Coordinates of C-alpha atoms in Angstrom, one line a residue:
X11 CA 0.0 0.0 0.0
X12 CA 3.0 2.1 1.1
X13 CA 4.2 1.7 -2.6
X14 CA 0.8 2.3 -4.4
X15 CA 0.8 6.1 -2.3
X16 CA 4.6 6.4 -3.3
X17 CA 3.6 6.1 -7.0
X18 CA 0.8 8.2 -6.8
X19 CA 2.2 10.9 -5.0
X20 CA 5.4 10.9 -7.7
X21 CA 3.0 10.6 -10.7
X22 CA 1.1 13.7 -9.1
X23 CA 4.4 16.0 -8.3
X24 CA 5.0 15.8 -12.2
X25 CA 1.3 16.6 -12.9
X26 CA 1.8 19.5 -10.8
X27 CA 4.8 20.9 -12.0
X28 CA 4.0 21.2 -15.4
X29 CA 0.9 23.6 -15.1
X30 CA -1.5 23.4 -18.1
X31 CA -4.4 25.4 -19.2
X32 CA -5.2 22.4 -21.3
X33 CA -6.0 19.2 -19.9
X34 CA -6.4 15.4 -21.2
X35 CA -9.7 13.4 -19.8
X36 CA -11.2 10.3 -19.8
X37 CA -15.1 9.9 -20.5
X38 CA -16.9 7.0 -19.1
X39 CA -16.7 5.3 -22.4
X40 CA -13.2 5.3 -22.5
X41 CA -12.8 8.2 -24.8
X42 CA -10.1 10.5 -24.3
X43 CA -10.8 14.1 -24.6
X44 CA -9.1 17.4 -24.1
X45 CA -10.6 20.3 -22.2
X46 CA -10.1 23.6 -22.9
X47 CA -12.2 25.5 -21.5
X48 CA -9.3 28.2 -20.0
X49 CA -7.5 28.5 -23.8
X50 CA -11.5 29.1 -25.0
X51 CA -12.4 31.7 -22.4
X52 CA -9.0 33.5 -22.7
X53 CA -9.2 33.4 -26.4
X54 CA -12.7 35.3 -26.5
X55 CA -11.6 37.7 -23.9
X56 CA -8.8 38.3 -26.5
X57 CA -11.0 38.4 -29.6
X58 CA -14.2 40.0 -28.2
X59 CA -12.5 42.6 -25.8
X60 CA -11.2 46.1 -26.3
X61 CA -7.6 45.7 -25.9
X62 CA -7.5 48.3 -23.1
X63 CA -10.1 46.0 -20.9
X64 CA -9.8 45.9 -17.3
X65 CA -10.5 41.5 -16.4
X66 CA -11.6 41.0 -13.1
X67 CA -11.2 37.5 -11.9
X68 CA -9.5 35.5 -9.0
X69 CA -5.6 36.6 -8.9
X70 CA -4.8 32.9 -9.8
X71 CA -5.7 33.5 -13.5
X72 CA -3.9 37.1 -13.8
X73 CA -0.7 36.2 -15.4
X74 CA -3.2 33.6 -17.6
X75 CA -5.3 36.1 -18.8
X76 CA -2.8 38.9 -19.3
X77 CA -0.4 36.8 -21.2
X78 CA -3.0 34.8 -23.4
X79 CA -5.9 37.0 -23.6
X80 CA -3.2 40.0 -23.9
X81 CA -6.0 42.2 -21.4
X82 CA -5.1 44.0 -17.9
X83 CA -6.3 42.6 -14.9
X84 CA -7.2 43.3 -11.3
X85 CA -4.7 41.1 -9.8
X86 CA -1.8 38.3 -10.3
X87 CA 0.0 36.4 -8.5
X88 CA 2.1 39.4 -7.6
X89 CA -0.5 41.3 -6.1
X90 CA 0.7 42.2 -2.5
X91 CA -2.1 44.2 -1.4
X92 CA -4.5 42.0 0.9
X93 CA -7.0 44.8 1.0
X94 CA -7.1 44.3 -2.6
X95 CA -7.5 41.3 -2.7
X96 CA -10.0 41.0 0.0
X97 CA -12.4 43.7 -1.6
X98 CA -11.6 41.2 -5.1
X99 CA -13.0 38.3 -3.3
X100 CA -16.1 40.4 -1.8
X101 CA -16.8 40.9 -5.4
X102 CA -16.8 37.2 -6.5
X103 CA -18.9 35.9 -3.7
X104 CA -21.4 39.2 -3.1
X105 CA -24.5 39.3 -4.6
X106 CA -24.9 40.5 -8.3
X107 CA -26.1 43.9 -7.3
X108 CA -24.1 44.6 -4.6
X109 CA -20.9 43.0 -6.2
X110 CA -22.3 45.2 -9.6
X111 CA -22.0 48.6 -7.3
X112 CA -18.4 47.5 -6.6
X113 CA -17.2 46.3 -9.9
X114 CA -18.1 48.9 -12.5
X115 CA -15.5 51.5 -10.5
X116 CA -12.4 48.3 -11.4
X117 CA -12.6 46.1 -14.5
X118 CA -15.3 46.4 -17.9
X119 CA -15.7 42.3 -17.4
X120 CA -15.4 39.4 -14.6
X121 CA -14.1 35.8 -15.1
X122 CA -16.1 33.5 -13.0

């Protein structure tokens, strides 16, 4: 059992240090498929977006969205400011109109 964890955990440390927006999966039937629903959302942000669009979204998918989607966002992964990021998060989880009042002053679109 101690062996069966050991492989898992080394197959998973590769998984997770190659990051991917894509990602390989396998139906019930067996079929493989790729999702790719990141590349697809970043990709219409980048083809249906004025270029000087302000993205709001989690600060995990900053660098993402700035280097595919080629649009400024709220915050990355180098976003220091917790108070930021705190009244980011209030955003994400408030309700529409109250996260709406908020928004509209920060970014022309949000990335659920």
């Amino acid at each position: 059992q101690s062996y069966s964890f050991m492989n898992h955990s080394s197959h998973m440390a590769v998984q997770l240090s190659n990051p991917s927006i894509m990602m390989k999966a396998r139906m019930r039937t067996g079929e493989t498929i790729m999702i790719d629903d990141f590349r697809e959302a970043y990709w219409w942000l980048r083809d249906n977006t004025p270029e000087d669009s302000r993205v709001m979204s989690w600060w995990d998918y900053g660098y993402q969205i700035n280097g595919i989607a080629n649009r400024t966002t709220i915050a990355d992964g180098n976003t220091w400011n917790h108070e930021h990021i705190a009244l980011l998060g209030k955003c994400l989880v408030s309700p529409t109109d109250k996260a709406h009042g908020i928004v509209r002053h920060l970014a022309d679109y949000v990335l659920v």
